[in-house]
Amino acid sequence: MENIKEKIINREVVASTQEQHRTQLGYIFWYSVTGEVEITRQELREKFEEIGIDDVWLPNEIRPSDAFRRATKEIQRRKMPTSDPNKFLNFLVREVFSDNNSIQRNIVIEVVDQNGKRLQYNPNATVITLDKKNNDFIIWSEPDNNKAKELAKEAEKRFRKYLNYYSAQQLRVMISKILASLAPTAVRPNGGVYFVPQNFATELKKLQLLCTSLQSEGVAIPLQDTSENRNLVVDKLESELKELLDRCKNLEKTDGVQKAIYKDSIEQAKRLASTYKAYREQLSLEVDKLEDMLNELRFSAVRLTEKIIKN
């Protein structure tokens, strides 16, 4: 059964869409996720249900190895003072070993001068191991390295928490994936601000509500249907197509590239093809130059797929 909030969203958006159908292209949208947000998978699922977002967009369940790496990374400290005003301590975390059964990370202590030049180095001040079978967090520390041991215990405390709580970065990835399904086009060279067509207004409103429920920000500014704004959308889509096409062509000429990089470019090509199709149908865009670039991009994606198969 459709919940009350979703009914309100749909009613507001339908009314707005009917009124603005002929005058509005879509929205300029941007979002941010605060680093302080803390939420469990169950809490996030409940927000999805309340807002009306499909569970398919839930992040993967938290892996203990990810929680371990997140916790140990966060305990690093730099330029901590010593009794000698000319010397400082860096407590760094380095991964030493990882397999299907365990992960070992060491707290490394560097003694550096005021310019950061290394004077001493201890690679085994404290050893932290995760037993993946039982999620055991094992600490071994040299007797005279109390600070390193203290940091390791702090990492264990964080690890126990992070087994259940998503990081802000995981939530940013989740939101970016939802946004990617709304045929967005970046309107800034380095991203961060996007155009979303009017026909995705309902889903965009849900995404805004999700951002707000995470004590974060999601802003959608209506973009009116003018020739200037249509040209803006076309120009930005053309720039995105050209950038991806150049990247794909370079990959075609390059050997020894990781398959994941090929696959990412292929997925981006599929996304842009879908975006252009949505724009062509909903915004009545017919631009020969974009059609030609898109066809060229399709052929390039096919050639990259062939390279993956051969390798």
PDB file of C-alpha atoms in Angstrom:
ATOM      1  CA  MET A   1       0.000   0.000   0.000  1.00  0.00           C
ATOM      2  CA  GLU A   2       1.304   3.420  -0.908  1.00  0.00           C
ATOM      3  CA  ASN A   3       2.204   5.280   2.304  1.00  0.00           C
ATOM      4  CA  ILE A   4       0.970   8.776   3.147  1.00  0.00           C
ATOM      5  CA  LYS A   5       4.260  10.537   2.446  1.00  0.00           C
ATOM      6  CA  GLU A   6       4.564   8.944  -0.992  1.00  0.00           C
ATOM      7  CA  LYS A   7       0.969   9.953  -1.808  1.00  0.00           C
ATOM      8  CA  ILE A   8       1.783  13.521  -0.881  1.00  0.00           C
ATOM      9  CA  ILE A   9       4.951  13.464  -2.987  1.00  0.00           C
ATOM     10  CA  ASN A  10       3.143  12.090  -6.018  1.00  0.00           C
ATOM     11  CA  ARG A  11       0.216  14.482  -5.669  1.00  0.00           C
ATOM     12  CA  GLU A  12       2.510  17.506  -5.331  1.00  0.00           C
ATOM     13  CA  VAL A  13       4.697  16.449  -8.240  1.00  0.00           C
ATOM     14  CA  VAL A  14       1.799  15.551 -10.540  1.00  0.00           C
ATOM     15  CA  ALA A  15       0.142  18.908  -9.890  1.00  0.00           C
ATOM     16  CA  SER A  16       3.427  20.718 -10.390  1.00  0.00           C
ATOM     17  CA  THR A  17       4.195  18.737 -13.542  1.00  0.00           C
ATOM     18  CA  GLN A  18       0.802  19.422 -15.081  1.00  0.00           C
ATOM     19  CA  GLU A  19       1.136  23.125 -14.369  1.00  0.00           C
ATOM     20  CA  GLN A  20       4.739  23.456 -15.524  1.00  0.00           C
ATOM     21  CA  HIS A  21       4.860  20.815 -18.269  1.00  0.00           C
ATOM     22  CA  ARG A  22       5.169  23.385 -21.000  1.00  0.00           C
ATOM     23  CA  THR A  23       7.429  25.793 -19.155  1.00  0.00           C
ATOM     24  CA  GLN A  24       9.905  23.640 -17.258  1.00  0.00           C
ATOM     25  CA  LEU A  25      12.746  21.500 -18.611  1.00  0.00           C
ATOM     26  CA  GLY A  26      13.659  19.921 -15.305  1.00  0.00           C
ATOM     27  CA  TYR A  27      15.816  20.712 -12.306  1.00  0.00           C
ATOM     28  CA  ILE A  28      19.324  21.718 -11.378  1.00  0.00           C
ATOM     29  CA  PHE A  29      20.227  19.408  -8.506  1.00  0.00           C
ATOM     30  CA  TRP A  30      23.081  19.058  -6.044  1.00  0.00           C
ATOM     31  CA  TYR A  31      23.565  17.186  -2.789  1.00  0.00           C
ATOM     32  CA  SER A  32      25.983  16.670   0.060  1.00  0.00           C
ATOM     33  CA  VAL A  33      26.276  14.096   2.847  1.00  0.00           C
ATOM     34  CA  THR A  34      27.648  15.192   6.195  1.00  0.00           C
ATOM     35  CA  GLY A  35      30.479  13.182   7.700  1.00  0.00           C
ATOM     36  CA  GLU A  36      28.641  12.894  11.012  1.00  0.00           C
ATOM     37  CA  VAL A  37      25.693  10.879   9.704  1.00  0.00           C
ATOM     38  CA  GLU A  38      25.326   7.447  11.342  1.00  0.00           C
ATOM     39  CA  ILE A  39      22.769   4.882  10.232  1.00  0.00           C
ATOM     40  CA  THR A  40      22.324   1.120  10.278  1.00  0.00           C
ATOM     41  CA  ARG A  41      21.079  -0.960   7.372  1.00  0.00           C
ATOM     42  CA  GLN A  42      17.727  -1.530   9.086  1.00  0.00           C
ATOM     43  CA  GLU A  43      17.271   2.181   9.790  1.00  0.00           C
ATOM     44  CA  LEU A  44      18.083   2.971   6.185  1.00  0.00           C
ATOM     45  CA  ARG A  45      15.656   0.323   4.959  1.00  0.00           C
ATOM     46  CA  GLU A  46      12.914   1.914   7.084  1.00  0.00           C
ATOM     47  CA  LYS A  47      13.632   5.324   5.534  1.00  0.00           C
ATOM     48  CA  PHE A  48      13.420   3.792   2.068  1.00  0.00           C
ATOM     49  CA  GLU A  49      10.046   2.262   2.901  1.00  0.00           C
ATOM     50  CA  GLU A  50       8.717   5.499   4.396  1.00  0.00           C
ATOM     51  CA  ILE A  51       9.785   7.628   1.412  1.00  0.00           C
ATOM     52  CA  GLY A  52       8.923   5.028  -1.230  1.00  0.00           C
ATOM     53  CA  ILE A  53      12.392   4.215  -2.580  1.00  0.00           C
ATOM     54  CA  ASP A  54      13.010   0.723  -3.951  1.00  0.00           C
ATOM     55  CA  ASP A  55      15.220  -1.509  -1.771  1.00  0.00           C
ATOM     56  CA  VAL A  56      17.346  -2.247  -4.829  1.00  0.00           C
ATOM     57  CA  TRP A  57      19.229   0.979  -4.033  1.00  0.00           C
ATOM     58  CA  LEU A  58      20.228  -0.121  -0.533  1.00  0.00           C
ATOM     59  CA  PRO A  59      24.013  -0.384  -0.177  1.00  0.00           C
ATOM     60  CA  ASN A  60      25.492  -3.851   0.180  1.00  0.00           C
ATOM     61  CA  GLU A  61      25.611  -5.272   3.663  1.00  0.00           C
ATOM     62  CA  ILE A  62      28.666  -4.100   5.581  1.00  0.00           C
ATOM     63  CA  ARG A  63      31.608  -6.487   5.275  1.00  0.00           C
ATOM     64  CA  PRO A  64      33.734  -6.975   8.415  1.00  0.00           C
ATOM     65  CA  SER A  65      36.887  -6.432   6.335  1.00  0.00           C
ATOM     66  CA  ASP A  66      35.594  -3.012   5.223  1.00  0.00           C
ATOM     67  CA  ALA A  67      34.700  -2.086   8.802  1.00  0.00           C
ATOM     68  CA  PHE A  68      38.185  -3.201   9.893  1.00  0.00           C
ATOM     69  CA  ARG A  69      39.964  -1.114   7.265  1.00  0.00           C
ATOM     70  CA  ARG A  70      37.771   1.892   7.949  1.00  0.00           C
ATOM     71  CA  ALA A  71      38.397   1.723  11.705  1.00  0.00           C
ATOM     72  CA  THR A  72      42.146   1.235  11.448  1.00  0.00           C
ATOM     73  CA  LYS A  73      42.563   3.985   8.865  1.00  0.00           C
ATOM     74  CA  GLU A  74      40.862   6.513  11.130  1.00  0.00           C
ATOM     75  CA  ILE A  75      43.323   6.100  14.014  1.00  0.00           C
ATOM     76  CA  GLN A  76      46.290   7.471  12.084  1.00  0.00           C
ATOM     77  CA  ARG A  77      47.934  10.491  13.713  1.00  0.00           C
ATOM     78  CA  ARG A  78      50.573  12.880  12.379  1.00  0.00           C
ATOM     79  CA  LYS A  79      53.054  15.308  13.922  1.00  0.00           C
ATOM     80  CA  MET A  80      52.300  14.460  17.524  1.00  0.00           C
ATOM     81  CA  PRO A  81      54.677  16.329  19.868  1.00  0.00           C
ATOM     82  CA  THR A  82      57.425  14.638  21.914  1.00  0.00           C
ATOM     83  CA  SER A  83      59.613  15.782  24.779  1.00  0.00           C
ATOM     84  CA  ASP A  84      62.029  17.075  22.126  1.00  0.00           C
ATOM     85  CA  PRO A  85      60.506  20.189  20.467  1.00  0.00           C
ATOM     86  CA  ASN A  86      62.366  19.321  17.249  1.00  0.00           C
ATOM     87  CA  LYS A  87      60.947  15.831  16.931  1.00  0.00           C
ATOM     88  CA  PHE A  88      57.434  14.591  16.206  1.00  0.00           C
ATOM     89  CA  LEU A  89      55.704  11.221  15.955  1.00  0.00           C
ATOM     90  CA  ASN A  90      53.610   9.881  13.081  1.00  0.00           C
ATOM     91  CA  PHE A  91      51.400   6.882  13.827  1.00  0.00           C
ATOM     92  CA  LEU A  92      50.568   5.365  10.437  1.00  0.00           C
ATOM     93  CA  VAL A  93      48.643   2.219   9.489  1.00  0.00           C
ATOM     94  CA  ARG A  94      50.026  -0.100   6.827  1.00  0.00           C
ATOM     95  CA  GLU A  95      48.404  -3.277   5.511  1.00  0.00           C
ATOM     96  CA  VAL A  96      50.864  -6.162   5.701  1.00  0.00           C
ATOM     97  CA  PHE A  97      48.805  -9.202   4.786  1.00  0.00           C
ATOM     98  CA  SER A  98      45.347 -10.210   3.618  1.00  0.00           C
ATOM     99  CA  ASP A  99      43.717 -13.462   2.504  1.00  0.00           C
ATOM    100  CA  ASN A 100      40.361 -15.213   2.874  1.00  0.00           C
ATOM    101  CA  ASN A 101      40.951 -15.888   6.553  1.00  0.00           C
ATOM    102  CA  SER A 102      42.546 -12.784   8.013  1.00  0.00           C
ATOM    103  CA  ILE A 103      43.847  -9.257   7.533  1.00  0.00           C
ATOM    104  CA  GLN A 104      46.935  -7.878   9.258  1.00  0.00           C
ATOM    105  CA  ARG A 105      47.593  -4.179   9.596  1.00  0.00           C
ATOM    106  CA  ASN A 106      50.496  -2.675  11.509  1.00  0.00           C
ATOM    107  CA  ILE A 107      50.722   0.620  13.322  1.00  0.00           C
ATOM    108  CA  VAL A 108      53.987   2.101  12.098  1.00  0.00           C
ATOM    109  CA  ILE A 109      55.750   4.774  14.126  1.00  0.00           C
ATOM    110  CA  GLU A 110      57.847   7.407  12.381  1.00  0.00           C
ATOM    111  CA  VAL A 111      60.006   9.936  14.187  1.00  0.00           C
ATOM    112  CA  VAL A 112      60.272  13.034  11.992  1.00  0.00           C
ATOM    113  CA  ASP A 113      61.746  16.499  12.264  1.00  0.00           C
ATOM    114  CA  GLN A 114      59.923  19.797  11.802  1.00  0.00           C
ATOM    115  CA  ASN A 115      60.158  19.440   8.020  1.00  0.00           C
ATOM    116  CA  GLY A 116      58.728  15.932   8.020  1.00  0.00           C
ATOM    117  CA  LYS A 117      62.059  14.218   7.331  1.00  0.00           C
ATOM    118  CA  ARG A 118      62.109  10.705   8.736  1.00  0.00           C
ATOM    119  CA  LEU A 119      64.634  10.187  11.532  1.00  0.00           C
ATOM    120  CA  GLN A 120      63.522   6.805  12.874  1.00  0.00           C
ATOM    121  CA  TYR A 121      61.095   4.117  11.747  1.00  0.00           C
ATOM    122  CA  ASN A 122      59.433   1.241  13.589  1.00  0.00           C
ATOM    123  CA  PRO A 123      57.297  -0.918  11.239  1.00  0.00           C
ATOM    124  CA  ASN A 124      55.975  -3.268  13.960  1.00  0.00           C
ATOM    125  CA  ALA A 125      55.054  -1.027  16.876  1.00  0.00           C
ATOM    126  CA  THR A 126      51.636  -2.659  17.091  1.00  0.00           C
ATOM    127  CA  VAL A 127      50.147  -5.480  15.031  1.00  0.00           C
ATOM    128  CA  ILE A 128      46.375  -5.599  14.493  1.00  0.00           C
ATOM    129  CA  THR A 129      44.791  -8.709  13.007  1.00  0.00           C
ATOM    130  CA  LEU A 130      41.211  -9.447  12.017  1.00  0.00           C
ATOM    131  CA  ASP A 131      40.148 -13.091  12.099  1.00  0.00           C
ATOM    132  CA  LYS A 132      37.438 -13.062   9.425  1.00  0.00           C
ATOM    133  CA  LYS A 133      35.848 -16.294  10.634  1.00  0.00           C
ATOM    134  CA  ASN A 134      34.831 -14.968  14.057  1.00  0.00           C
ATOM    135  CA  ASN A 135      35.424 -11.222  13.609  1.00  0.00           C
ATOM    136  CA  ASP A 136      38.075 -11.442  16.333  1.00  0.00           C
ATOM    137  CA  PHE A 137      40.091  -8.228  16.624  1.00  0.00           C
ATOM    138  CA  ILE A 138      43.556  -9.223  17.858  1.00  0.00           C
ATOM    139  CA  ILE A 139      46.132  -6.698  19.125  1.00  0.00           C
ATOM    140  CA  TRP A 140      49.808  -7.327  19.755  1.00  0.00           C
ATOM    141  CA  SER A 141      51.903  -4.375  20.872  1.00  0.00           C
ATOM    142  CA  GLU A 142      55.504  -3.787  21.897  1.00  0.00           C
ATOM    143  CA  PRO A 143      55.691  -3.161  25.663  1.00  0.00           C
ATOM    144  CA  ASP A 144      57.016   0.405  25.389  1.00  0.00           C
ATOM    145  CA  ASN A 145      54.543   1.638  22.754  1.00  0.00           C
ATOM    146  CA  ASN A 146      51.583   2.586  24.910  1.00  0.00           C
ATOM    147  CA  LYS A 147      50.282   5.217  22.516  1.00  0.00           C
ATOM    148  CA  ALA A 148      50.208   2.767  19.603  1.00  0.00           C
ATOM    149  CA  LYS A 149      48.387   0.231  21.771  1.00  0.00           C
ATOM    150  CA  GLU A 150      45.924   2.918  22.840  1.00  0.00           C
ATOM    151  CA  LEU A 151      45.224   3.736  19.202  1.00  0.00           C
ATOM    152  CA  ALA A 152      44.736   0.040  18.417  1.00  0.00           C
ATOM    153  CA  LYS A 153      42.124  -0.216  21.184  1.00  0.00           C
ATOM    154  CA  GLU A 154      40.404   2.838  19.753  1.00  0.00           C
ATOM    155  CA  ALA A 155      40.356   1.080  16.366  1.00  0.00           C
ATOM    156  CA  GLU A 156      38.749  -1.983  17.950  1.00  0.00           C
ATOM    157  CA  LYS A 157      36.029   0.181  19.500  1.00  0.00           C
ATOM    158  CA  ARG A 158      35.332   1.791  16.126  1.00  0.00           C
ATOM    159  CA  PHE A 159      35.386  -1.573  14.375  1.00  0.00           C
ATOM    160  CA  ARG A 160      32.619  -2.932  16.609  1.00  0.00           C
ATOM    161  CA  LYS A 161      30.529   0.100  15.766  1.00  0.00           C
ATOM    162  CA  TYR A 162      31.285   0.116  12.030  1.00  0.00           C
ATOM    163  CA  LEU A 163      30.147  -3.497  11.707  1.00  0.00           C
ATOM    164  CA  ASN A 164      26.646  -2.018  11.876  1.00  0.00           C
ATOM    165  CA  TYR A 165      26.910   1.597  10.703  1.00  0.00           C
ATOM    166  CA  TYR A 166      27.444   2.827   7.158  1.00  0.00           C
ATOM    167  CA  SER A 167      30.091   5.454   6.488  1.00  0.00           C
ATOM    168  CA  ALA A 168      29.254   8.818   4.925  1.00  0.00           C
ATOM    169  CA  GLN A 169      31.175   7.706   1.828  1.00  0.00           C
ATOM    170  CA  GLN A 170      29.006   4.604   1.429  1.00  0.00           C
ATOM    171  CA  LEU A 171      25.919   6.819   1.614  1.00  0.00           C
ATOM    172  CA  ARG A 172      27.376   9.208  -0.974  1.00  0.00           C
ATOM    173  CA  VAL A 173      27.917   6.279  -3.342  1.00  0.00           C
ATOM    174  CA  MET A 174      24.343   5.124  -2.714  1.00  0.00           C
ATOM    175  CA  ILE A 175      22.922   8.573  -3.528  1.00  0.00           C
ATOM    176  CA  SER A 176      25.088   8.913  -6.630  1.00  0.00           C
ATOM    177  CA  LYS A 177      23.741   5.570  -7.910  1.00  0.00           C
ATOM    178  CA  ILE A 178      20.149   6.649  -7.351  1.00  0.00           C
ATOM    179  CA  LEU A 179      20.886   9.951  -9.092  1.00  0.00           C
ATOM    180  CA  ALA A 180      22.485   8.106 -12.019  1.00  0.00           C
ATOM    181  CA  SER A 181      19.116   6.431 -12.674  1.00  0.00           C
ATOM    182  CA  LEU A 182      17.492   9.854 -13.228  1.00  0.00           C
ATOM    183  CA  ALA A 183      19.310  10.648 -16.505  1.00  0.00           C
ATOM    184  CA  PRO A 184      21.500  13.359 -14.948  1.00  0.00           C
ATOM    185  CA  THR A 185      23.937  15.535 -16.865  1.00  0.00           C
ATOM    186  CA  ALA A 186      26.731  17.354 -15.031  1.00  0.00           C
ATOM    187  CA  VAL A 187      26.500  21.111 -15.526  1.00  0.00           C
ATOM    188  CA  ARG A 188      29.888  21.797 -13.941  1.00  0.00           C
ATOM    189  CA  PRO A 189      33.182  20.485 -15.383  1.00  0.00           C
ATOM    190  CA  ASN A 190      34.104  18.728 -12.129  1.00  0.00           C
ATOM    191  CA  GLY A 191      30.580  17.474 -11.401  1.00  0.00           C
ATOM    192  CA  GLY A 192      28.640  18.079  -8.204  1.00  0.00           C
ATOM    193  CA  VAL A 193      25.755  19.920  -9.900  1.00  0.00           C
ATOM    194  CA  TYR A 194      23.425  18.125 -12.310  1.00  0.00           C
ATOM    195  CA  PHE A 195      20.487  18.667 -14.647  1.00  0.00           C
ATOM    196  CA  VAL A 196      17.617  16.181 -14.169  1.00  0.00           C
ATOM    197  CA  PRO A 197      14.705  16.137 -16.679  1.00  0.00           C
ATOM    198  CA  GLN A 198      11.200  17.060 -15.553  1.00  0.00           C
ATOM    199  CA  ASN A 199       9.775  13.557 -16.018  1.00  0.00           C
ATOM    200  CA  PHE A 200      11.977  12.332 -13.133  1.00  0.00           C
ATOM    201  CA  ALA A 201      10.469  14.898 -10.750  1.00  0.00           C
ATOM    202  CA  THR A 202       8.789  12.289  -8.539  1.00  0.00           C
ATOM    203  CA  GLU A 203      11.945  10.218  -8.033  1.00  0.00           C
ATOM    204  CA  LEU A 204      14.039  13.355  -7.571  1.00  0.00           C
ATOM    205  CA  LYS A 205      11.693  14.512  -4.827  1.00  0.00           C
ATOM    206  CA  LYS A 206      12.145  11.171  -3.076  1.00  0.00           C
ATOM    207  CA  LEU A 207      15.916  11.538  -3.355  1.00  0.00           C
ATOM    208  CA  GLN A 208      15.665  15.001  -1.810  1.00  0.00           C
ATOM    209  CA  LEU A 209      13.650  13.588   1.096  1.00  0.00           C
ATOM    210  CA  LEU A 210      16.232  10.857   1.586  1.00  0.00           C
ATOM    211  CA  CYS A 211      19.055  13.409   1.746  1.00  0.00           C
ATOM    212  CA  THR A 212      17.086  15.457   4.281  1.00  0.00           C
ATOM    213  CA  SER A 213      16.343  12.383   6.405  1.00  0.00           C
ATOM    214  CA  LEU A 214      20.107  11.744   6.571  1.00  0.00           C
ATOM    215  CA  GLN A 215      20.615  15.233   8.046  1.00  0.00           C
ATOM    216  CA  SER A 216      22.217  16.148   4.736  1.00  0.00           C
ATOM    217  CA  GLU A 217      21.364  18.353   1.770  1.00  0.00           C
ATOM    218  CA  GLY A 218      19.565  17.794  -1.520  1.00  0.00           C
ATOM    219  CA  VAL A 219      18.613  20.895  -3.497  1.00  0.00           C
ATOM    220  CA  ALA A 220      16.513  21.000  -6.693  1.00  0.00           C
ATOM    221  CA  ILE A 221      16.095  24.303  -8.558  1.00  0.00           C
ATOM    222  CA  PRO A 222      13.512  24.398 -11.412  1.00  0.00           C
ATOM    223  CA  LEU A 223      15.000  25.069 -14.845  1.00  0.00           C
ATOM    224  CA  GLN A 224      12.626  26.845 -17.201  1.00  0.00           C
ATOM    225  CA  ASP A 225      12.129  25.745 -20.800  1.00  0.00           C
ATOM    226  CA  THR A 226      13.919  28.446 -22.787  1.00  0.00           C
ATOM    227  CA  SER A 227      16.135  28.199 -25.867  1.00  0.00           C
ATOM    228  CA  GLU A 228      19.087  29.279 -23.732  1.00  0.00           C
ATOM    229  CA  ASN A 229      18.509  26.531 -21.190  1.00  0.00           C
ATOM    230  CA  ARG A 230      17.948  23.915 -23.901  1.00  0.00           C
ATOM    231  CA  ASN A 231      21.289  24.927 -25.426  1.00  0.00           C
ATOM    232  CA  LEU A 232      22.868  24.632 -21.981  1.00  0.00           C
ATOM    233  CA  VAL A 233      21.596  21.056 -21.604  1.00  0.00           C
ATOM    234  CA  VAL A 234      22.764  20.102 -25.098  1.00  0.00           C
ATOM    235  CA  ASP A 235      26.202  21.677 -24.571  1.00  0.00           C
ATOM    236  CA  LYS A 236      26.740  19.880 -21.266  1.00  0.00           C
ATOM    237  CA  LEU A 237      25.603  16.546 -22.672  1.00  0.00           C
ATOM    238  CA  GLU A 238      27.911  17.059 -25.659  1.00  0.00           C
ATOM    239  CA  SER A 239      30.850  17.806 -23.338  1.00  0.00           C
ATOM    240  CA  GLU A 240      30.158  14.660 -21.327  1.00  0.00           C
ATOM    241  CA  LEU A 241      29.917  12.573 -24.492  1.00  0.00           C
ATOM    242  CA  LYS A 242      33.161  14.007 -25.867  1.00  0.00           C
ATOM    243  CA  GLU A 243      35.056  13.420 -22.618  1.00  0.00           C
ATOM    244  CA  LEU A 244      33.929   9.796 -22.403  1.00  0.00           C
ATOM    245  CA  LEU A 245      34.528   9.190 -26.114  1.00  0.00           C
ATOM    246  CA  ASP A 246      38.108  10.473 -25.786  1.00  0.00           C
ATOM    247  CA  ARG A 247      38.668   8.241 -22.773  1.00  0.00           C
ATOM    248  CA  CYS A 248      37.332   5.165 -24.600  1.00  0.00           C
ATOM    249  CA  LYS A 249      39.479   5.833 -27.662  1.00  0.00           C
ATOM    250  CA  ASN A 250      42.565   6.165 -25.481  1.00  0.00           C
ATOM    251  CA  LEU A 251      41.731   2.867 -23.777  1.00  0.00           C
ATOM    252  CA  GLU A 252      41.405   1.204 -27.184  1.00  0.00           C
ATOM    253  CA  LYS A 253      45.035   2.122 -27.883  1.00  0.00           C
ATOM    254  CA  THR A 254      46.331   1.092 -24.460  1.00  0.00           C
ATOM    255  CA  ASP A 255      47.262  -2.405 -23.330  1.00  0.00           C
ATOM    256  CA  GLY A 256      47.718  -3.720 -19.810  1.00  0.00           C
ATOM    257  CA  VAL A 257      44.791  -1.765 -18.370  1.00  0.00           C
ATOM    258  CA  GLN A 258      42.773  -3.370 -15.577  1.00  0.00           C
ATOM    259  CA  LYS A 259      39.500  -4.875 -16.749  1.00  0.00           C
ATOM    260  CA  ALA A 260      37.613  -2.830 -14.161  1.00  0.00           C
ATOM    261  CA  ILE A 261      38.638   0.368 -15.958  1.00  0.00           C
ATOM    262  CA  TYR A 262      37.368  -0.974 -19.286  1.00  0.00           C
ATOM    263  CA  LYS A 263      34.120  -2.083 -17.662  1.00  0.00           C
ATOM    264  CA  ASP A 264      33.600   1.274 -15.969  1.00  0.00           C
ATOM    265  CA  SER A 265      33.931   3.109 -19.293  1.00  0.00           C
ATOM    266  CA  ILE A 266      31.532   0.667 -20.957  1.00  0.00           C
ATOM    267  CA  GLU A 267      28.980   1.213 -18.177  1.00  0.00           C
ATOM    268  CA  GLN A 268      29.380   4.975 -18.526  1.00  0.00           C
ATOM    269  CA  ALA A 269      28.774   4.653 -22.276  1.00  0.00           C
ATOM    270  CA  LYS A 270      25.560   2.714 -21.610  1.00  0.00           C
ATOM    271  CA  ARG A 271      24.440   5.334 -19.104  1.00  0.00           C
ATOM    272  CA  LEU A 272      25.043   8.203 -21.522  1.00  0.00           C
ATOM    273  CA  ALA A 273      23.230   6.372 -24.307  1.00  0.00           C
ATOM    274  CA  SER A 274      20.249   5.931 -21.985  1.00  0.00           C
ATOM    275  CA  THR A 275      20.446   9.579 -20.911  1.00  0.00           C
ATOM    276  CA  TYR A 276      20.454  10.833 -24.498  1.00  0.00           C
ATOM    277  CA  LYS A 277      17.519   8.585 -25.354  1.00  0.00           C
ATOM    278  CA  ALA A 278      15.566  10.028 -22.419  1.00  0.00           C
ATOM    279  CA  TYR A 279      16.419  13.597 -23.467  1.00  0.00           C
ATOM    280  CA  ARG A 280      15.530  12.966 -27.095  1.00  0.00           C
ATOM    281  CA  GLU A 281      12.114  11.587 -26.161  1.00  0.00           C
ATOM    282  CA  GLN A 282      11.201  13.891 -23.299  1.00  0.00           C
ATOM    283  CA  LEU A 283      12.858  17.147 -24.341  1.00  0.00           C
ATOM    284  CA  SER A 284      12.380  16.635 -28.084  1.00  0.00           C
ATOM    285  CA  LEU A 285      16.121  16.987 -28.679  1.00  0.00           C
ATOM    286  CA  GLU A 286      17.328  16.079 -32.142  1.00  0.00           C
ATOM    287  CA  VAL A 287      20.970  16.985 -32.586  1.00  0.00           C
ATOM    288  CA  ASP A 288      22.829  15.281 -35.421  1.00  0.00           C
ATOM    289  CA  LYS A 289      26.200  15.935 -33.830  1.00  0.00           C
ATOM    290  CA  LEU A 290      25.165  14.177 -30.625  1.00  0.00           C
ATOM    291  CA  GLU A 291      23.726  11.272 -32.611  1.00  0.00           C
ATOM    292  CA  ASP A 292      27.039  10.854 -34.445  1.00  0.00           C
ATOM    293  CA  MET A 293      29.055  11.030 -31.228  1.00  0.00           C
ATOM    294  CA  LEU A 294      26.758   8.529 -29.560  1.00  0.00           C
ATOM    295  CA  ASN A 295      27.116   6.062 -32.438  1.00  0.00           C
ATOM    296  CA  GLU A 296      30.881   6.451 -32.294  1.00  0.00           C
ATOM    297  CA  LEU A 297      30.766   5.868 -28.537  1.00  0.00           C
ATOM    298  CA  ARG A 298      28.736   2.676 -29.046  1.00  0.00           C
ATOM    299  CA  PHE A 299      31.302   1.313 -31.497  1.00  0.00           C
ATOM    300  CA  SER A 300      34.121   2.192 -29.101  1.00  0.00           C
ATOM    301  CA  ALA A 301      32.340   0.400 -26.244  1.00  0.00           C
ATOM    302  CA  VAL A 302      32.007  -2.697 -28.429  1.00  0.00           C
ATOM    303  CA  ARG A 303      35.752  -2.628 -29.183  1.00  0.00           C
ATOM    304  CA  LEU A 304      36.524  -2.305 -25.460  1.00  0.00           C
ATOM    305  CA  THR A 305      34.283  -5.294 -24.767  1.00  0.00           C
ATOM    306  CA  GLU A 306      36.273  -7.283 -27.337  1.00  0.00           C
ATOM    307  CA  LYS A 307      39.514  -6.297 -25.569  1.00  0.00           C
ATOM    308  CA  ILE A 308      38.132  -7.601 -22.280  1.00  0.00           C
ATOM    309  CA  ILE A 309      37.228 -10.927 -23.893  1.00  0.00           C
ATOM    310  CA  LYS A 310      40.674 -11.270 -25.507  1.00  0.00           C
ATOM    311  CA  ASN A 311      42.465 -10.508 -22.246  1.00  0.00           C
TER     312      ASN A 311
END
